[in-house]
């Protein structure tokens, strides 16, 4: 019976009861402390031969001490409850709301206790960060679902067409190749998502390997040969011998992505320059194309997951390549920069800190 009664109380009632309990507690605690101090002082004075045990002064003194104690205790308990317990209780209530998925909660504190002001500020910061993480997560899920849906539905379409016995041999070949293209797209997408998530969750990277950076860049260009020869693209290479100690396989993904993009966004017959330089503190790798280029707005977003500026080439990628490159380069203590102009081409610069092997 008692339990049921307690459950029926509103949260506000419980909150005010809790405050009242704390107020009473603080009040009596302060009176106790003040009276103890008073008695201690009296005892000390008595030991030094000063006594107030007789006369009107003693009675007047005791009453004033009681009154002062009560006033001070009231002030202290008011201060404690309204300045300390209430913000703490607000923080606790806010944390509960966040735990239930309401990231919009924000607190305000007008008191002067620095630690509490900081706690409230940090709470609001945490709520803001959690809400943007939640937004990114939701966007990510929506993007992944969308990116999976497109090749899956074309795969479904081509397989339906292939199941028709009346199609010609050339049609069969065409539908098969398109079905394989969709499978390849799905494969690239899952590969990139897995690589990105592995990298984002990996606390320490593998031990660095010592190798020739210029040779690795050449290997990436050779690997992409089917793509550039199909478009009759030529390469201008300026790469002195440079040995580095670094994340070999991760950096290989960066070169294939960035050079692959330069090929993808170049016109037929275009030229791509790959330049390797060494300054006192950095290795600089430039990938320069004369392709479609990008506006300033597009350049601001190209490292965002799933962003694709050029809608006409959306089927050729998934918008994760540069996000992955940025993550890899930053995990290798490097930076990646882009400058571009629509219709004139783009320059990607990757700057890595020099290592003693170089
Ligand atoms: P995608 O798989 O679409 O290539 P990326 O993350 O590699 O994804 O690139 C994101 C977007 O940046 C591309 O869709 C394209 O719009 C733009 N982009 C990247 N590299 C270039 C480039 N060299 N020239 C023009 N646009 C580029």
Tab-separated table of C-alpha atoms and ligand atoms in Angstrom:
chain	number	residue	atom	x	y	z
A	1	UNK	CA	0.000	0.000	0.000
A	2	UNK	CA	2.790	2.349	1.029
A	3	UNK	CA	4.704	1.561	-2.169
A	4	UNK	CA	1.722	2.317	-4.413
A	5	UNK	CA	1.255	5.662	-2.691
A	6	UNK	CA	4.911	6.591	-3.334
A	7	UNK	CA	4.722	5.660	-7.018
A	8	UNK	CA	1.697	7.888	-7.533
A	9	UNK	CA	3.571	10.993	-6.457
A	10	UNK	CA	4.466	13.302	-9.354
A	11	UNK	CA	8.178	13.757	-10.185
A	12	UNK	CA	7.890	17.463	-9.268
A	13	UNK	CA	6.524	16.571	-5.803
A	14	UNK	CA	9.368	14.133	-5.255
A	15	UNK	CA	11.860	16.734	-6.472
A	16	UNK	CA	10.570	19.410	-4.028
A	17	UNK	CA	10.438	16.908	-1.167
A	18	UNK	CA	14.050	16.012	-1.871
A	19	UNK	CA	14.984	19.709	-1.802
A	20	UNK	CA	13.059	20.224	1.467
A	21	UNK	CA	14.881	17.260	3.036
A	22	UNK	CA	18.240	18.640	1.960
A	23	UNK	CA	17.303	22.116	3.184
A	24	UNK	CA	16.441	20.752	6.647
A	25	UNK	CA	19.594	18.671	6.717
A	26	UNK	CA	21.782	21.628	5.748
A	27	UNK	CA	19.989	23.831	8.298
A	28	UNK	CA	20.572	21.476	11.251
A	29	UNK	CA	24.086	20.652	10.157
A	30	UNK	CA	24.984	24.345	10.100
A	31	UNK	CA	23.404	24.973	13.530
A	32	UNK	CA	25.318	21.997	14.876
A	33	UNK	CA	28.602	23.264	13.446
A	34	UNK	CA	28.076	26.829	14.675
A	35	UNK	CA	27.105	25.738	18.191
A	36	UNK	CA	30.080	23.386	18.353
A	37	UNK	CA	32.356	26.273	17.375
A	38	UNK	CA	30.705	28.466	20.014
A	39	UNK	CA	31.124	25.834	22.773
A	40	UNK	CA	34.717	25.280	21.719
A	41	UNK	CA	35.475	28.985	21.959
A	42	UNK	CA	33.835	29.164	25.422
A	43	UNK	CA	35.894	26.204	26.622
A	44	UNK	CA	39.073	27.740	25.288
A	45	UNK	CA	38.334	31.080	26.935
A	46	UNK	CA	37.562	29.324	30.206
A	47	UNK	CA	40.921	27.557	30.102
A	48	UNK	CA	42.516	30.969	29.812
A	49	UNK	CA	40.614	32.196	32.872
A	50	UNK	CA	37.871	34.181	31.073
A	51	UNK	CA	34.420	33.038	32.184
A	52	UNK	CA	30.915	34.132	31.044
A	53	UNK	CA	29.048	31.751	33.340
A	54	UNK	CA	27.322	34.447	35.381
A	55	UNK	CA	25.495	37.702	34.903
A	56	UNK	CA	23.199	39.104	32.227
A	57	UNK	CA	25.995	39.148	29.674
A	58	UNK	CA	26.078	35.328	29.748
A	59	UNK	CA	22.312	34.998	29.084
A	60	UNK	CA	22.357	37.765	26.437
A	61	UNK	CA	25.457	36.204	24.871
A	62	UNK	CA	23.895	32.738	24.661
A	63	UNK	CA	20.636	34.029	23.123
A	64	UNK	CA	22.501	36.112	20.526
A	65	UNK	CA	24.671	33.130	19.659
A	66	UNK	CA	21.530	31.023	19.104
A	67	UNK	CA	19.882	33.708	16.966
A	68	UNK	CA	23.048	34.271	14.917
A	69	UNK	CA	23.379	30.491	14.471
A	70	UNK	CA	19.796	30.170	13.221
A	71	UNK	CA	20.162	33.106	10.793
A	72	UNK	CA	23.517	31.854	9.501
A	73	UNK	CA	22.204	28.278	9.231
A	74	UNK	CA	19.183	29.482	7.227
A	75	UNK	CA	21.433	31.486	4.903
A	76	UNK	CA	23.859	28.598	4.436
A	77	UNK	CA	21.093	26.060	3.775
A	78	UNK	CA	19.350	28.420	1.319
A	79	UNK	CA	22.645	28.957	-0.499
A	80	UNK	CA	23.426	25.227	-0.454
A	81	UNK	CA	20.049	24.158	-1.772
A	82	UNK	CA	19.475	26.804	-4.450
A	83	UNK	CA	23.045	27.129	-5.593
A	84	UNK	CA	24.408	23.619	-5.250
A	85	UNK	CA	21.700	20.992	-5.003
A	86	UNK	CA	19.335	22.458	-7.595
A	87	UNK	CA	21.869	22.648	-10.460
A	88	UNK	CA	23.097	19.157	-9.509
A	89	UNK	CA	19.553	17.890	-9.586
A	90	UNK	CA	19.023	19.624	-12.986
A	91	UNK	CA	22.155	17.922	-14.336
A	92	UNK	CA	20.956	14.563	-13.090
A	93	UNK	CA	17.497	15.066	-14.652
A	94	UNK	CA	19.099	16.238	-17.916
A	95	UNK	CA	21.394	13.175	-18.017
A	96	UNK	CA	18.332	10.964	-17.610
A	97	UNK	CA	16.620	12.671	-20.563
A	98	UNK	CA	19.742	12.147	-22.701
A	99	UNK	CA	19.838	8.479	-21.688
A	100	UNK	CA	16.281	8.238	-23.052
A	101	UNK	CA	17.392	9.729	-26.387
A	102	UNK	CA	16.350	13.372	-25.933
A	103	UNK	CA	19.507	15.243	-27.040
A	104	UNK	CA	17.785	18.641	-27.187
A	105	UNK	CA	18.079	19.223	-23.431
A	106	UNK	CA	20.209	22.254	-22.431
A	107	UNK	CA	20.715	23.699	-18.923
A	108	UNK	CA	21.307	27.224	-17.690
A	109	UNK	CA	23.039	28.297	-14.491
A	110	UNK	CA	23.188	31.861	-13.235
A	111	UNK	CA	24.921	31.234	-9.894
A	112	UNK	CA	28.502	32.096	-9.036
A	113	UNK	CA	29.914	28.699	-8.081
A	114	UNK	CA	32.630	28.223	-10.711
A	115	UNK	CA	32.666	24.406	-10.542
A	116	UNK	CA	28.906	24.221	-11.052
A	117	UNK	CA	28.986	26.719	-13.921
A	118	UNK	CA	31.685	24.532	-15.532
A	119	UNK	CA	29.673	21.348	-14.947
A	120	UNK	CA	26.582	22.882	-16.569
A	121	UNK	CA	28.676	24.173	-19.487
A	122	UNK	CA	30.281	20.734	-19.962
A	123	UNK	CA	26.890	19.087	-19.748
A	124	UNK	CA	25.576	21.327	-22.534
A	125	UNK	CA	28.698	20.627	-24.594
A	126	UNK	CA	28.229	16.877	-24.122
A	127	UNK	CA	24.547	17.134	-25.156
A	128	UNK	CA	25.526	19.142	-28.260
A	129	UNK	CA	28.235	16.635	-29.250
A	130	UNK	CA	25.964	13.638	-28.671
A	131	UNK	CA	23.247	15.241	-30.733
A	132	UNK	CA	25.626	15.855	-33.660
A	133	UNK	CA	27.010	12.290	-33.376
A	134	UNK	CA	23.435	11.013	-33.477
A	135	UNK	CA	22.764	13.151	-36.560
A	136	UNK	CA	25.913	11.869	-38.287
A	137	UNK	CA	24.929	8.293	-37.378
A	138	UNK	CA	21.433	8.723	-38.777
A	139	UNK	CA	22.791	10.337	-41.957
A	140	UNK	CA	25.340	7.545	-42.286
A	141	UNK	CA	22.696	4.834	-41.982
A	142	UNK	CA	20.455	6.635	-44.497
A	143	UNK	CA	23.374	7.029	-46.934
A	144	UNK	CA	24.527	3.426	-46.565
A	145	UNK	CA	20.984	2.166	-47.147
A	146	UNK	CA	20.622	4.388	-50.201
A	147	UNK	CA	24.009	3.391	-51.634
A	148	UNK	CA	23.156	-0.294	-51.183
A	149	UNK	CA	19.670	0.069	-52.576
A	150	UNK	CA	20.702	1.502	-55.959
A	151	UNK	CA	23.034	-1.324	-57.121
A	152	UNK	CA	20.796	-3.932	-55.514
A	153	UNK	CA	17.748	-2.799	-57.461
A	154	UNK	CA	19.712	-2.654	-60.746
A	155	UNK	CA	21.073	-6.138	-60.001
A	156	UNK	CA	17.520	-7.283	-59.437
A	157	UNK	CA	16.469	-5.689	-62.748
A	158	UNK	CA	19.264	-7.275	-64.803
A	159	UNK	CA	18.744	-10.699	-63.231
A	160	UNK	CA	15.030	-10.464	-64.102
A	161	UNK	CA	15.942	-9.591	-67.701
A	162	UNK	CA	18.440	-12.469	-67.826
A	163	UNK	CA	15.807	-14.932	-66.689
A	164	UNK	CA	13.903	-14.264	-69.930
A	165	UNK	CA	14.781	-17.089	-72.377
A	166	UNK	CA	13.891	-15.048	-75.433
A	167	UNK	CA	16.780	-12.512	-75.117
A	168	UNK	CA	19.576	-12.505	-77.706
A	169	UNK	CA	23.167	-13.468	-76.974
A	170	UNK	CA	24.366	-9.839	-77.187
A	171	UNK	CA	21.639	-8.726	-74.764
A	172	UNK	CA	22.568	-11.529	-72.393
A	173	UNK	CA	26.202	-10.397	-72.446
A	174	UNK	CA	25.222	-6.768	-71.855
A	175	UNK	CA	22.932	-7.575	-68.906
A	176	UNK	CA	25.549	-9.884	-67.402
A	177	UNK	CA	28.238	-7.223	-67.579
A	178	UNK	CA	25.860	-4.649	-65.998
A	179	UNK	CA	24.946	-7.127	-63.249
A	180	UNK	CA	28.663	-7.669	-62.572
A	181	UNK	CA	29.168	-3.896	-62.486
A	182	UNK	CA	26.486	-3.612	-59.768
A	183	UNK	CA	28.148	-6.426	-57.795
A	184	UNK	CA	31.494	-4.650	-58.114
A	185	UNK	CA	29.875	-1.434	-56.817
A	186	UNK	CA	28.464	-3.260	-53.810
A	187	UNK	CA	31.834	-4.849	-53.242
A	188	UNK	CA	33.637	-1.459	-53.363
A	189	UNK	CA	31.065	0.033	-51.022
A	190	UNK	CA	31.371	-2.677	-48.383
A	191	UNK	CA	35.185	-2.614	-48.711
A	192	UNK	CA	35.286	1.141	-48.141
A	193	UNK	CA	32.828	1.040	-45.226
A	194	UNK	CA	34.805	-1.754	-43.568
A	195	UNK	CA	38.139	-0.007	-44.122
A	196	UNK	CA	36.820	3.263	-42.763
A	197	UNK	CA	35.220	1.689	-39.723
A	198	UNK	CA	38.328	-0.409	-39.022
A	199	UNK	CA	40.505	2.674	-39.191
A	200	UNK	CA	38.191	4.779	-37.028
A	201	UNK	CA	38.137	2.084	-34.341
A	202	UNK	CA	41.789	1.060	-34.537
A	203	UNK	CA	43.654	2.566	-31.614
A	204	UNK	CA	47.189	1.776	-32.790
A	205	UNK	CA	48.300	1.267	-36.366
A	206	UNK	CA	50.617	-1.491	-37.563
A	207	UNK	CA	54.377	-0.988	-37.169
A	208	UNK	CA	55.706	1.343	-39.894
A	209	UNK	CA	57.508	-0.216	-42.859
A	210	UNK	CA	60.549	1.247	-44.601
A	211	UNK	CA	60.018	1.462	-48.375
A	212	UNK	CA	60.472	3.574	-51.502
A	213	UNK	CA	57.633	6.094	-51.816
A	214	UNK	CA	58.348	6.904	-55.482
A	215	UNK	CA	58.114	3.188	-56.352
A	216	UNK	CA	54.812	2.886	-54.508
A	217	UNK	CA	53.375	5.802	-56.489
A	218	UNK	CA	54.484	4.122	-59.747
A	219	UNK	CA	52.864	0.841	-58.613
A	220	UNK	CA	49.576	2.692	-58.031
A	221	UNK	CA	49.720	4.195	-61.535
A	222	UNK	CA	50.470	0.764	-63.059
A	223	UNK	CA	47.554	-0.784	-61.163
A	224	UNK	CA	45.235	1.855	-62.631
A	225	UNK	CA	46.501	1.283	-66.191
A	226	UNK	CA	43.229	-0.186	-67.553
A	227	UNK	CA	41.420	2.989	-66.492
A	228	UNK	CA	43.859	5.567	-67.896
A	229	UNK	CA	44.698	3.717	-71.089
A	230	UNK	CA	40.957	3.429	-71.869
A	231	UNK	CA	40.775	7.252	-71.757
A	232	UNK	CA	44.119	7.739	-73.473
A	233	UNK	CA	45.454	9.722	-70.496
A	234	UNK	CA	49.179	10.435	-70.216
A	235	UNK	CA	51.265	10.905	-67.064
A	236	UNK	CA	53.963	13.418	-66.268
A	237	UNK	CA	56.050	12.050	-63.380
A	238	UNK	CA	58.502	14.067	-61.288
A	239	UNK	CA	59.569	11.658	-58.601
A	240	UNK	CA	63.064	11.502	-57.102
A	241	UNK	CA	64.052	8.419	-55.091
A	242	UNK	CA	62.603	8.823	-51.588
A	243	UNK	CA	62.591	6.164	-48.870
A	244	UNK	CA	60.148	6.599	-46.021
A	245	UNK	CA	59.059	4.709	-42.951
A	246	UNK	CA	55.274	4.593	-42.884
A	247	UNK	CA	51.959	2.785	-43.252
A	248	UNK	CA	52.674	1.170	-46.594
A	249	UNK	CA	49.359	-0.549	-47.354
A	250	UNK	CA	47.215	2.303	-46.017
A	251	UNK	CA	49.101	4.906	-48.045
A	252	UNK	CA	48.773	2.739	-51.160
A	253	UNK	CA	44.974	3.142	-50.817
A	254	UNK	CA	45.433	6.923	-50.715
A	255	UNK	CA	47.430	7.016	-53.962
A	256	UNK	CA	45.053	4.682	-55.835
A	257	UNK	CA	42.048	6.724	-54.678
A	258	UNK	CA	43.454	10.129	-55.524
A	259	UNK	CA	45.085	9.134	-58.805
A	260	UNK	CA	41.950	7.088	-59.620
A	261	UNK	CA	39.837	10.229	-59.087
A	262	UNK	CA	42.206	12.285	-61.250
A	263	UNK	CA	41.662	9.736	-64.035
A	264	UNK	CA	37.911	9.573	-63.469
A	265	UNK	CA	37.469	13.352	-63.583
A	266	UNK	CA	39.862	13.960	-66.528
A	267	UNK	CA	38.693	14.232	-70.094
A	268	UNK	CA	39.850	11.750	-72.704
A	269	UNK	CA	43.386	12.559	-73.849
A	270	UNK	CA	44.150	14.547	-70.675
A	271	UNK	CA	47.415	14.663	-68.720
A	272	UNK	CA	47.992	13.961	-65.025
A	273	UNK	CA	51.091	15.132	-63.179
A	274	UNK	CA	52.331	13.240	-60.130
A	275	UNK	CA	55.079	15.119	-58.322
A	276	UNK	CA	57.041	14.081	-55.256
A	277	UNK	CA	59.066	16.639	-53.271
A	278	UNK	CA	60.991	16.643	-50.076
A	279	UNK	CA	61.220	19.774	-47.902
A	280	UNK	CA	63.202	19.873	-44.608
A	281	UNK	CA	60.223	18.606	-42.600
A	282	UNK	CA	57.759	17.138	-45.094
A	283	UNK	CA	57.315	14.882	-48.088
A	284	UNK	CA	54.883	16.472	-50.492
A	285	UNK	CA	52.962	14.449	-53.031
A	286	UNK	CA	51.041	16.406	-55.683
A	287	UNK	CA	48.431	14.844	-57.974
A	288	UNK	CA	47.462	17.417	-60.593
A	289	UNK	CA	44.780	16.916	-63.218
A	290	UNK	CA	43.294	19.080	-65.949
A	291	UNK	CA	39.798	17.655	-65.545
A	292	UNK	CA	36.380	18.976	-64.573
A	293	UNK	CA	37.563	20.761	-61.408
A	294	UNK	CA	35.353	21.831	-58.495
A	295	UNK	CA	33.702	24.937	-57.093
A	296	UNK	CA	34.723	26.260	-53.653
A	297	UNK	CA	31.510	24.876	-52.163
A	298	UNK	CA	32.223	21.413	-53.595
A	299	UNK	CA	35.799	21.515	-52.298
A	300	UNK	CA	34.499	22.171	-48.785
A	301	UNK	CA	32.533	18.900	-48.816
A	302	UNK	CA	34.582	16.403	-50.796
A	303	UNK	CA	36.053	14.822	-47.643
A	304	UNK	CA	32.573	14.238	-46.156
A	305	UNK	CA	31.355	10.650	-46.220
A	306	UNK	CA	29.164	9.871	-49.262
A	307	UNK	CA	29.582	13.314	-50.820
A	308	UNK	CA	29.679	13.288	-54.621
A	309	UNK	CA	29.891	16.667	-56.295
A	310	UNK	CA	29.514	15.471	-59.870
A	311	UNK	CA	26.099	13.831	-60.246
A	312	UNK	CA	26.871	12.634	-63.799
A	313	UNK	CA	29.622	10.358	-62.438
A	314	UNK	CA	27.780	9.125	-59.342
A	315	UNK	CA	27.539	5.592	-60.676
A	316	UNK	CA	31.355	5.405	-60.765
A	317	UNK	CA	31.932	5.778	-57.046
A	318	UNK	CA	30.368	5.971	-53.635
A	319	UNK	CA	31.738	9.169	-52.125
A	320	UNK	CA	33.766	7.358	-49.463
A	321	UNK	CA	37.181	7.394	-51.154
A	322	UNK	CA	38.321	10.834	-50.030
A	323	UNK	CA	36.841	10.410	-46.530
A	324	UNK	CA	38.997	7.289	-46.245
A	325	UNK	CA	42.061	9.110	-47.651
A	326	UNK	CA	41.660	11.940	-45.153
A	327	UNK	CA	41.364	9.516	-42.242
A	328	UNK	CA	44.451	7.564	-43.376
A	329	UNK	CA	46.557	10.682	-43.955
A	330	UNK	CA	45.607	12.157	-40.590
A	331	UNK	CA	46.390	8.836	-38.836
A	332	UNK	CA	49.817	9.039	-40.540
A	333	UNK	CA	50.299	12.551	-39.057
A	334	UNK	CA	49.843	14.129	-42.436
A	335	UNK	CA	47.524	16.612	-44.093
A	336	UNK	CA	45.641	16.648	-47.353
A	337	UNK	CA	44.825	19.835	-49.289
A	338	UNK	CA	42.871	20.544	-52.438
A	339	UNK	CA	42.785	23.504	-54.800
A	340	UNK	CA	40.583	23.439	-57.838
A	341	UNK	CA	38.734	25.510	-60.404
A	342	UNK	CA	35.718	24.353	-62.371
A	343	UNK	CA	36.729	23.456	-65.909
A	344	UNK	CA	40.459	23.893	-65.203
A	345	UNK	CA	41.350	20.897	-63.020
A	346	UNK	CA	42.356	20.046	-59.487
A	347	UNK	CA	45.502	19.784	-57.392
A	348	UNK	CA	45.598	17.368	-54.456
A	349	UNK	CA	48.539	17.808	-52.099
A	350	UNK	CA	49.365	15.237	-49.453
A	351	UNK	CA	51.934	16.345	-46.950
A	352	UNK	CA	53.604	13.757	-44.698
A	353	UNK	CA	56.151	14.405	-41.971
A	354	UNK	CA	59.657	13.335	-42.931
A	355	UNK	CA	61.124	10.260	-41.310
A	356	UNK	CA	64.824	9.621	-40.678
A	357	UNK	CA	64.931	6.954	-43.432
A	358	UNK	CA	64.233	9.639	-46.082
B	1	LIG	P1	33.892	9.024	-55.432
B	1	LIG	O1	33.829	7.569	-55.162
B	1	LIG	O2	32.585	9.616	-55.844
B	1	LIG	O3	35.010	9.412	-56.336
B	1	LIG	P2	35.430	10.408	-53.448
B	1	LIG	O4	35.251	10.504	-51.970
B	1	LIG	O5	36.698	9.837	-53.933
B	1	LIG	O6	34.167	9.645	-54.003
B	1	LIG	O7	35.267	11.870	-54.037
B	1	LIG	C1	34.171	12.660	-53.629
B	1	LIG	C2	33.808	13.633	-54.709
B	1	LIG	O8	34.850	14.621	-54.866
B	1	LIG	C3	33.677	13.014	-56.091
B	1	LIG	O9	32.409	12.434	-56.287
B	1	LIG	C4	33.896	14.221	-56.978
B	1	LIG	O10	32.714	14.956	-57.116
B	1	LIG	C5	34.895	15.070	-56.195
B	1	LIG	N1	36.288	14.844	-56.689
B	1	LIG	C6	37.237	14.077	-56.149
B	1	LIG	N2	38.395	14.135	-56.861
B	1	LIG	C7	38.158	14.977	-57.881
B	1	LIG	C8	38.946	15.451	-58.979
B	1	LIG	N3	40.229	15.096	-59.144
B	1	LIG	N4	38.373	16.325	-59.844
B	1	LIG	C9	37.089	16.731	-59.666
B	1	LIG	N5	36.284	16.312	-58.664
B	1	LIG	C10	36.804	15.443	-57.781
